[in-house]
Amino acid sequence: MARGNALQKSSDIDSRFLFLSCSDVTEPLLVEVDQIYHLACPASPIFYKYNPVKTIKTNVIGTLNMLGLAKRVGARILLTSTSEVYGDPLIHPQEESYWGNVNPIGVRSCYDEGKRVAETLMFDYHRQHGIEIRIARIFNTYGPRMNIDDGRVVSNFIAQALRNEPLTVQAPGTQTRSFCYVSDMVDGLIKLMEGENTGPINIGNPGEFTMIELAENVKELINPKVEIKMVENTPDDPRQRKPDISKARELLKWEPKIKLKDGLPLMEEDFRLRLGVPRNN
Ligand code: UDP
Ligand code: UDP
């Protein structure tokens, strides 16, 4: 965003809310805050692979800047890390003690390894400077207001079904993901920030689905006539992913409430409005 817009005050919205349209988390930021939710980074594979050098700068220099800020003002900082730190996991479901199986030189590494370094930086600032840290390992998340052309699987399938285009299942289609509804995710992040545990803690929904099952669910819900088409996959796609959320249950008293079958229709409603596809059309 434009540097010239920095320090714009949104006093008409809420006097307690200040929106700083800063150019970039990879540049130093001088503000006074009590808590930092450090979420910055493209999370869709299409977007994080588009400019991989920038992705790794965001995770490394961006996290360093946020930690420098936390150190100067004495703020608590929460990093949204990722299930990608487990790579193509050799244990299932994934618990936090698992160190992962990540390709350090692959096309996904800018994101996977970037977040792994970000976690390391968080712990080094914690040990060396006493910074209060929180690390969430987020598993696949979906919900209303997601970018329609975000490129991730749930938004792709819903948009394709509404546009009457084939649902593109990337081969082999038996790979699994576990999808967490956005309000559950936000609830988990706030509980982690406000609690006493540094993490890392998995925040995700353990309901696990193959991509073929997901396509079939979306087809049945939105457009029973739509075609499901098998397309080529991308390199290093993890074959399975399901969070073990015992730690979140025990330490944060958190677990997701919204099942995929209840979350998908909420996202469908929002996509129908934005794509201009009314029901019964
Ligand atoms: N930093 C920032 N905002 C602050 C304080 C620091 O963006 O309020 C940045 C700073 O530019 C530096 C990074 O955070 O690049 C790390 O800061 P730290 O003080 O830990 O390291 P140093 O500046 O001593 O290298
Ligand atoms: N995928 C798919 N069709 C799509 C987009 C993705 O079958 O149009 C698959 C992809 O191969 C992966 C899974 O869906 O196995 C999740 O991909 P996504 O990009 O949503 O997130 P990831 O978990 O890979 O970061």
Tab-separated table of C-alpha atoms and ligand atoms in Angstrom:
chain	number	residue	atom	x	y	z
A	1	MET	CA	0.000	0.000	0.000
A	2	ALA	CA	1.076	3.562	-0.595
A	3	ARG	CA	3.607	4.927	1.845
A	4	GLY	CA	1.911	8.314	1.628
A	5	ASN	CA	-1.187	6.911	3.331
A	6	ALA	CA	0.706	6.014	6.487
A	7	LEU	CA	-0.670	7.299	9.765
A	8	GLN	CA	-4.207	7.860	8.493
A	9	LYS	CA	-6.544	8.007	11.441
A	10	SER	CA	-9.954	6.361	11.070
A	11	SER	CA	-11.549	8.515	13.760
A	12	ASP	CA	-14.916	8.373	12.009
A	13	ILE	CA	-15.036	4.574	12.513
A	14	ASP	CA	-14.042	4.309	16.151
A	15	SER	CA	-11.855	6.594	18.186
A	16	ARG	CA	-10.132	3.539	19.695
A	17	PHE	CA	-9.156	2.220	16.277
A	18	LEU	CA	-6.198	3.453	14.290
A	19	PHE	CA	-5.506	2.028	10.859
A	20	LEU	CA	-1.916	2.487	9.767
A	21	SER	CA	-1.587	1.876	6.078
A	22	CYS	CA	2.097	0.991	6.196
A	23	SER	CA	4.002	0.017	3.142
A	24	ASP	CA	5.522	-3.183	4.347
A	25	VAL	CA	6.258	-5.304	7.427
A	26	THR	CA	9.807	-5.760	6.108
A	27	GLU	CA	10.437	-2.098	6.947
A	28	PRO	CA	10.837	-0.888	10.547
A	29	LEU	CA	7.628	0.158	12.295
A	30	LEU	CA	7.466	2.641	15.160
A	31	VAL	CA	4.198	2.439	17.110
A	32	GLU	CA	3.241	2.075	20.777
A	33	VAL	CA	1.253	-1.107	21.458
A	34	ASP	CA	0.566	-3.702	24.190
A	35	GLN	CA	0.031	-6.709	21.940
A	36	ILE	CA	1.125	-7.645	18.429
A	37	TYR	CA	-0.750	-10.180	16.299
A	38	HIS	CA	1.872	-10.851	13.630
A	39	LEU	CA	-0.117	-12.419	10.784
A	40	ALA	CA	1.680	-10.810	7.855
A	41	CYS	CA	2.515	-13.139	4.945
A	42	PRO	CA	0.701	-14.410	1.863
A	43	ALA	CA	-0.718	-17.824	2.806
A	44	SER	CA	-2.077	-19.177	-0.477
A	45	PRO	CA	0.532	-21.271	-2.318
A	46	ILE	CA	-0.172	-19.361	-5.568
A	47	PHE	CA	0.604	-16.034	-3.896
A	48	TYR	CA	3.530	-17.070	-1.715
A	49	LYS	CA	5.228	-18.809	-4.649
A	50	TYR	CA	4.670	-15.794	-6.946
A	51	ASN	CA	7.496	-13.825	-5.285
A	52	PRO	CA	9.325	-16.348	-3.086
A	53	VAL	CA	12.164	-13.985	-2.147
A	54	LYS	CA	9.639	-11.466	-0.872
A	55	THR	CA	7.830	-14.253	1.030
A	56	ILE	CA	10.958	-15.258	2.883
A	57	LYS	CA	11.843	-11.605	3.573
A	58	THR	CA	8.370	-11.148	5.040
A	59	ASN	CA	8.831	-14.115	7.346
A	60	VAL	CA	12.409	-13.380	8.370
A	61	ILE	CA	12.876	-9.570	8.239
A	62	GLY	CA	9.191	-8.949	8.972
A	63	THR	CA	9.282	-11.153	12.086
A	64	LEU	CA	12.582	-9.575	13.171
A	65	ASN	CA	11.004	-6.115	12.924
A	66	MET	CA	7.940	-7.167	14.903
A	67	LEU	CA	10.178	-8.705	17.565
A	68	GLY	CA	12.311	-5.542	17.674
A	69	LEU	CA	9.105	-3.564	18.137
A	70	ALA	CA	7.906	-5.959	20.876
A	71	LYS	CA	11.270	-5.593	22.628
A	72	ARG	CA	11.263	-1.786	22.524
A	73	VAL	CA	7.701	-1.327	23.811
A	74	GLY	CA	7.480	-4.442	26.041
A	75	ALA	CA	4.556	-5.897	24.054
A	76	ARG	CA	3.447	-9.519	23.932
A	77	ILE	CA	3.698	-10.912	20.395
A	78	LEU	CA	1.749	-13.706	18.716
A	79	LEU	CA	3.044	-15.286	15.497
A	80	THR	CA	0.709	-17.167	13.205
A	81	SER	CA	2.926	-20.021	12.156
A	82	THR	CA	1.590	-22.874	10.092
A	83	SER	CA	0.977	-26.583	9.767
A	84	GLU	CA	3.418	-26.274	6.829
A	85	VAL	CA	6.258	-26.463	9.371
A	86	TYR	CA	5.432	-30.214	9.434
A	87	GLY	CA	6.018	-30.410	5.648
A	88	ASP	CA	4.943	-33.759	4.192
A	89	PRO	CA	4.427	-35.300	7.628
A	90	LEU	CA	5.641	-38.772	8.496
A	91	ILE	CA	3.479	-38.954	11.606
A	92	HIS	CA	-0.276	-38.589	11.675
A	93	PRO	CA	-2.026	-36.663	13.159
A	94	GLN	CA	0.608	-33.989	13.714
A	95	GLU	CA	1.433	-33.016	17.274
A	96	GLU	CA	3.547	-30.017	18.234
A	97	SER	CA	6.539	-32.106	19.302
A	98	TYR	CA	6.976	-33.372	15.713
A	99	TRP	CA	9.915	-31.616	13.967
A	100	GLY	CA	8.561	-32.072	10.483
A	101	ASN	CA	9.654	-33.321	7.085
A	102	VAL	CA	10.314	-30.215	5.008
A	103	ASN	CA	12.167	-29.858	1.714
A	104	PRO	CA	14.578	-26.933	2.312
A	105	ILE	CA	15.070	-26.147	-1.392
A	106	GLY	CA	11.625	-26.725	-2.891
A	107	VAL	CA	9.078	-24.262	-4.292
A	108	ARG	CA	7.128	-24.243	-1.012
A	109	SER	CA	10.234	-23.680	1.125
A	110	CYS	CA	9.991	-19.870	1.106
A	111	TYR	CA	6.832	-20.308	3.157
A	112	ASP	CA	7.574	-23.511	5.125
A	113	GLU	CA	11.166	-22.672	6.014
A	114	GLY	CA	10.325	-18.967	6.346
A	115	LYS	CA	7.801	-19.793	9.076
A	116	ARG	CA	10.256	-22.212	10.699
A	117	VAL	CA	12.871	-19.421	10.925
A	118	ALA	CA	10.151	-17.082	12.214
A	119	GLU	CA	9.447	-19.582	15.031
A	120	THR	CA	13.183	-19.784	15.782
A	121	LEU	CA	13.447	-15.985	15.957
A	122	MET	CA	10.484	-15.876	18.333
A	123	PHE	CA	12.122	-18.355	20.702
A	124	ASP	CA	15.535	-16.669	20.469
A	125	TYR	CA	14.046	-13.265	21.374
A	126	HIS	CA	12.150	-14.985	24.191
A	127	ARG	CA	15.279	-16.677	25.588
A	128	GLN	CA	17.712	-13.839	24.919
A	129	HIS	CA	15.555	-10.771	25.626
A	130	GLY	CA	12.677	-12.156	27.722
A	131	ILE	CA	10.025	-11.192	25.148
A	132	GLU	CA	6.557	-12.648	25.851
A	133	ILE	CA	5.798	-14.826	22.829
A	134	ARG	CA	2.862	-16.895	21.575
A	135	ILE	CA	3.075	-19.213	18.555
A	136	ALA	CA	0.006	-20.674	16.837
A	137	ARG	CA	0.397	-23.329	14.160
A	138	ILE	CA	-2.593	-22.664	11.956
A	139	PHE	CA	-4.108	-25.445	9.851
A	140	ASN	CA	-6.141	-24.781	6.689
A	141	THR	CA	-8.730	-22.088	7.390
A	142	TYR	CA	-11.778	-20.998	5.371
A	143	GLY	CA	-14.792	-18.760	5.664
A	144	PRO	CA	-16.770	-15.801	4.335
A	145	ARG	CA	-14.885	-12.807	2.893
A	146	MET	CA	-12.045	-14.997	1.652
A	147	ASN	CA	-10.594	-13.699	-1.620
A	148	ILE	CA	-12.681	-15.351	-4.350
A	149	ASP	CA	-9.598	-15.932	-6.488
A	150	ASP	CA	-7.350	-16.774	-3.550
A	151	GLY	CA	-6.399	-20.057	-5.224
A	152	ARG	CA	-6.820	-22.290	-2.181
A	153	VAL	CA	-8.987	-25.318	-2.404
A	154	VAL	CA	-12.181	-24.376	-0.535
A	155	SER	CA	-12.549	-20.988	-2.238
A	156	ASN	CA	-11.665	-22.548	-5.619
A	157	PHE	CA	-14.291	-25.293	-5.349
A	158	ILE	CA	-17.078	-22.958	-4.117
A	159	ALA	CA	-16.370	-20.359	-6.819
A	160	GLN	CA	-16.126	-23.069	-9.504
A	161	ALA	CA	-19.417	-24.684	-8.415
A	162	LEU	CA	-21.199	-21.320	-8.493
A	163	ARG	CA	-19.727	-20.439	-11.889
A	164	ASN	CA	-20.683	-23.886	-13.197
A	165	GLU	CA	-17.035	-24.673	-13.969
A	166	PRO	CA	-15.433	-28.083	-13.266
A	167	LEU	CA	-14.076	-28.530	-9.736
A	168	THR	CA	-10.310	-28.924	-10.184
A	169	VAL	CA	-9.096	-31.725	-7.918
A	170	GLN	CA	-5.305	-31.869	-8.023
A	171	ALA	CA	-4.053	-35.445	-8.426
A	172	PRO	CA	-4.252	-37.863	-6.805
A	173	GLY	CA	-7.161	-36.351	-4.817
A	174	THR	CA	-6.568	-38.735	-1.918
A	175	GLN	CA	-4.369	-36.158	-0.149
A	176	THR	CA	-6.080	-34.856	2.976
A	177	ARG	CA	-6.564	-31.532	4.741
A	178	SER	CA	-8.434	-30.501	7.893
A	179	PHE	CA	-10.439	-27.298	7.538
A	180	CYS	CA	-11.099	-24.828	10.346
A	181	TYR	CA	-13.868	-22.207	10.145
A	182	VAL	CA	-12.575	-18.662	10.503
A	183	SER	CA	-14.494	-17.678	13.670
A	184	ASP	CA	-13.157	-20.771	15.463
A	185	MET	CA	-9.650	-19.801	14.365
A	186	VAL	CA	-9.976	-16.211	15.622
A	187	ASP	CA	-11.338	-17.489	18.933
A	188	GLY	CA	-8.333	-19.830	19.280
A	189	LEU	CA	-5.819	-17.067	18.500
A	190	ILE	CA	-7.324	-14.725	21.092
A	191	LYS	CA	-7.325	-17.486	23.733
A	192	LEU	CA	-3.668	-18.178	22.976
A	193	MET	CA	-2.726	-14.490	23.173
A	194	GLU	CA	-4.556	-13.997	26.473
A	195	GLY	CA	-3.308	-17.237	28.074
A	196	GLU	CA	-0.033	-18.139	29.703
A	197	ASN	CA	1.478	-20.616	27.216
A	198	THR	CA	4.097	-19.703	24.651
A	199	GLY	CA	3.173	-22.546	22.305
A	200	PRO	CA	3.704	-23.635	19.663
A	201	ILE	CA	0.095	-24.806	19.758
A	202	ASN	CA	-1.846	-26.310	16.858
A	203	ILE	CA	-5.034	-24.381	16.084
A	204	GLY	CA	-7.150	-26.256	13.584
A	205	ASN	CA	-10.121	-28.527	13.123
A	206	PRO	CA	-9.264	-32.247	13.278
A	207	GLY	CA	-12.065	-33.161	10.837
A	208	GLU	CA	-10.019	-34.638	7.975
A	209	PHE	CA	-11.148	-34.898	4.325
A	210	THR	CA	-9.607	-36.034	1.062
A	211	MET	CA	-9.795	-33.468	-1.740
A	212	ILE	CA	-12.180	-35.772	-3.596
A	213	GLU	CA	-14.472	-35.838	-0.555
A	214	LEU	CA	-14.320	-32.053	-0.318
A	215	ALA	CA	-15.207	-31.709	-4.016
A	216	GLU	CA	-18.135	-34.104	-3.566
A	217	ASN	CA	-19.397	-32.163	-0.541
A	218	VAL	CA	-19.260	-28.863	-2.437
A	219	LYS	CA	-20.899	-30.425	-5.499
A	220	GLU	CA	-23.770	-31.851	-3.461
A	221	LEU	CA	-24.259	-28.585	-1.559
A	222	ILE	CA	-24.063	-26.088	-4.414
A	223	ASN	CA	-24.347	-27.653	-7.853
A	224	PRO	CA	-25.087	-31.398	-8.216
A	225	LYS	CA	-24.569	-31.148	-11.991
A	226	VAL	CA	-21.052	-29.754	-11.882
A	227	GLU	CA	-18.146	-31.879	-13.157
A	228	ILE	CA	-15.221	-32.961	-10.968
A	229	LYS	CA	-12.029	-32.880	-13.006
A	230	MET	CA	-8.632	-34.346	-12.055
A	231	VAL	CA	-5.783	-31.926	-12.859
A	232	GLU	CA	-2.015	-31.976	-12.377
A	233	ASN	CA	-0.678	-31.246	-8.903
A	234	THR	CA	2.187	-28.948	-7.833
A	235	PRO	CA	5.513	-30.170	-6.357
A	236	ASP	CA	5.870	-31.145	-2.688
A	237	ASP	CA	2.127	-31.146	-1.970
A	238	PRO	CA	1.749	-32.692	1.528
A	239	ARG	CA	-0.143	-35.993	1.362
A	240	GLN	CA	-1.919	-35.739	4.684
A	241	ARG	CA	-2.571	-33.176	7.341
A	242	LYS	CA	-4.590	-33.334	10.522
A	243	PRO	CA	-3.902	-31.461	13.760
A	244	ASP	CA	-3.599	-33.130	17.117
A	245	ILE	CA	-5.291	-30.449	19.221
A	246	SER	CA	-4.850	-32.058	22.662
A	247	LYS	CA	-2.643	-29.148	23.766
A	248	ALA	CA	-5.165	-26.512	22.673
A	249	ARG	CA	-7.964	-28.411	24.430
A	250	GLU	CA	-5.992	-28.791	27.616
A	251	LEU	CA	-4.074	-25.501	27.832
A	252	LEU	CA	-6.423	-23.061	26.108
A	253	LYS	CA	-9.724	-24.836	26.792
A	254	TRP	CA	-10.335	-24.355	23.069
A	255	GLU	CA	-11.739	-26.585	20.380
A	256	PRO	CA	-13.483	-25.763	17.101
A	257	LYS	CA	-17.285	-25.666	17.129
A	258	ILE	CA	-18.167	-25.441	13.434
A	259	LYS	CA	-18.036	-28.584	11.319
A	260	LEU	CA	-17.205	-28.378	7.615
A	261	LYS	CA	-20.796	-29.260	6.664
A	262	ASP	CA	-22.039	-26.240	8.645
A	263	GLY	CA	-19.275	-23.827	7.598
A	264	LEU	CA	-19.459	-24.455	3.843
A	265	PRO	CA	-23.039	-23.080	3.485
A	266	LEU	CA	-22.014	-19.882	5.314
A	267	MET	CA	-19.183	-19.393	2.856
A	268	GLU	CA	-21.479	-20.289	-0.051
A	269	GLU	CA	-23.907	-17.488	0.988
A	270	ASP	CA	-21.120	-14.920	0.976
A	271	PHE	CA	-19.685	-16.116	-2.366
A	272	ARG	CA	-23.186	-16.070	-3.949
A	273	LEU	CA	-23.608	-12.428	-2.950
A	274	ARG	CA	-20.191	-11.366	-4.179
A	275	LEU	CA	-20.358	-13.355	-7.421
A	276	GLY	CA	-23.964	-12.294	-8.056
A	277	VAL	CA	-25.299	-15.860	-8.254
A	278	PRO	CA	-28.632	-15.950	-6.422
A	279	ARG	CA	-30.029	-19.247	-5.182
A	280	ASN	CA	-32.386	-21.174	-7.527
A	281	ASN	CA	-30.532	-19.904	-10.559
B	1	UDP	N1	12.359	-2.355	15.013
B	1	UDP	C1	11.134	-1.866	14.589
B	1	UDP	N2	10.399	-1.116	15.467
B	1	UDP	C2	10.810	-0.831	16.737
B	1	UDP	C3	12.053	-1.354	17.157
B	1	UDP	C4	12.811	-2.116	16.277
B	1	UDP	O1	10.700	-2.073	13.461
B	1	UDP	O2	10.071	-0.154	17.457
B	1	UDP	C5	13.155	-3.148	14.084
B	1	UDP	C6	14.546	-2.600	13.913
B	1	UDP	O3	14.574	-1.770	12.760
B	1	UDP	C7	15.421	-3.799	13.752
B	1	UDP	C8	14.580	-4.968	14.216
B	1	UDP	O4	13.347	-4.419	14.641
B	1	UDP	O5	15.752	-4.021	12.407
B	1	UDP	C9	15.202	-5.722	15.366
B	1	UDP	O6	15.368	-4.827	16.439
B	1	UDP	P1	16.372	-5.115	17.631
B	1	UDP	O7	16.320	-3.926	18.545
B	1	UDP	O8	16.089	-6.414	18.235
B	1	UDP	O9	17.755	-5.266	16.912
B	1	UDP	P2	18.857	-4.193	16.501
B	1	UDP	O10	18.131	-2.961	16.024
B	1	UDP	O11	19.631	-3.961	17.730
B	1	UDP	O12	19.606	-4.888	15.426
B	2	UDP	N1	-6.141	-28.374	-4.348
B	2	UDP	C1	-7.013	-28.938	-5.257
B	2	UDP	N2	-7.627	-28.106	-6.139
B	2	UDP	C2	-7.437	-26.758	-6.164
B	2	UDP	C3	-6.538	-26.191	-5.218
B	2	UDP	C4	-5.909	-27.045	-4.328
B	2	UDP	O1	-7.244	-30.157	-5.280
B	2	UDP	O2	-8.043	-26.063	-6.994
B	2	UDP	C5	-5.498	-29.288	-3.351
B	2	UDP	C6	-3.993	-29.144	-3.239
B	2	UDP	O3	-3.348	-30.053	-4.132
B	2	UDP	C7	-3.749	-29.547	-1.785
B	2	UDP	C8	-5.041	-29.150	-1.084
B	2	UDP	O4	-6.005	-28.923	-2.097
B	2	UDP	O5	-3.591	-30.945	-1.690
B	2	UDP	C9	-4.908	-27.887	-0.253
B	2	UDP	O6	-4.344	-26.899	-1.082
B	2	UDP	P1	-4.413	-25.355	-0.689
B	2	UDP	O7	-3.723	-24.606	-1.786
B	2	UDP	O8	-5.800	-24.966	-0.358
B	2	UDP	O9	-3.601	-25.242	0.680
B	2	UDP	P2	-2.267	-25.940	1.245
B	2	UDP	O10	-2.747	-26.844	2.329
B	2	UDP	O11	-1.586	-26.713	0.144
B	2	UDP	O12	-1.458	-24.812	1.725
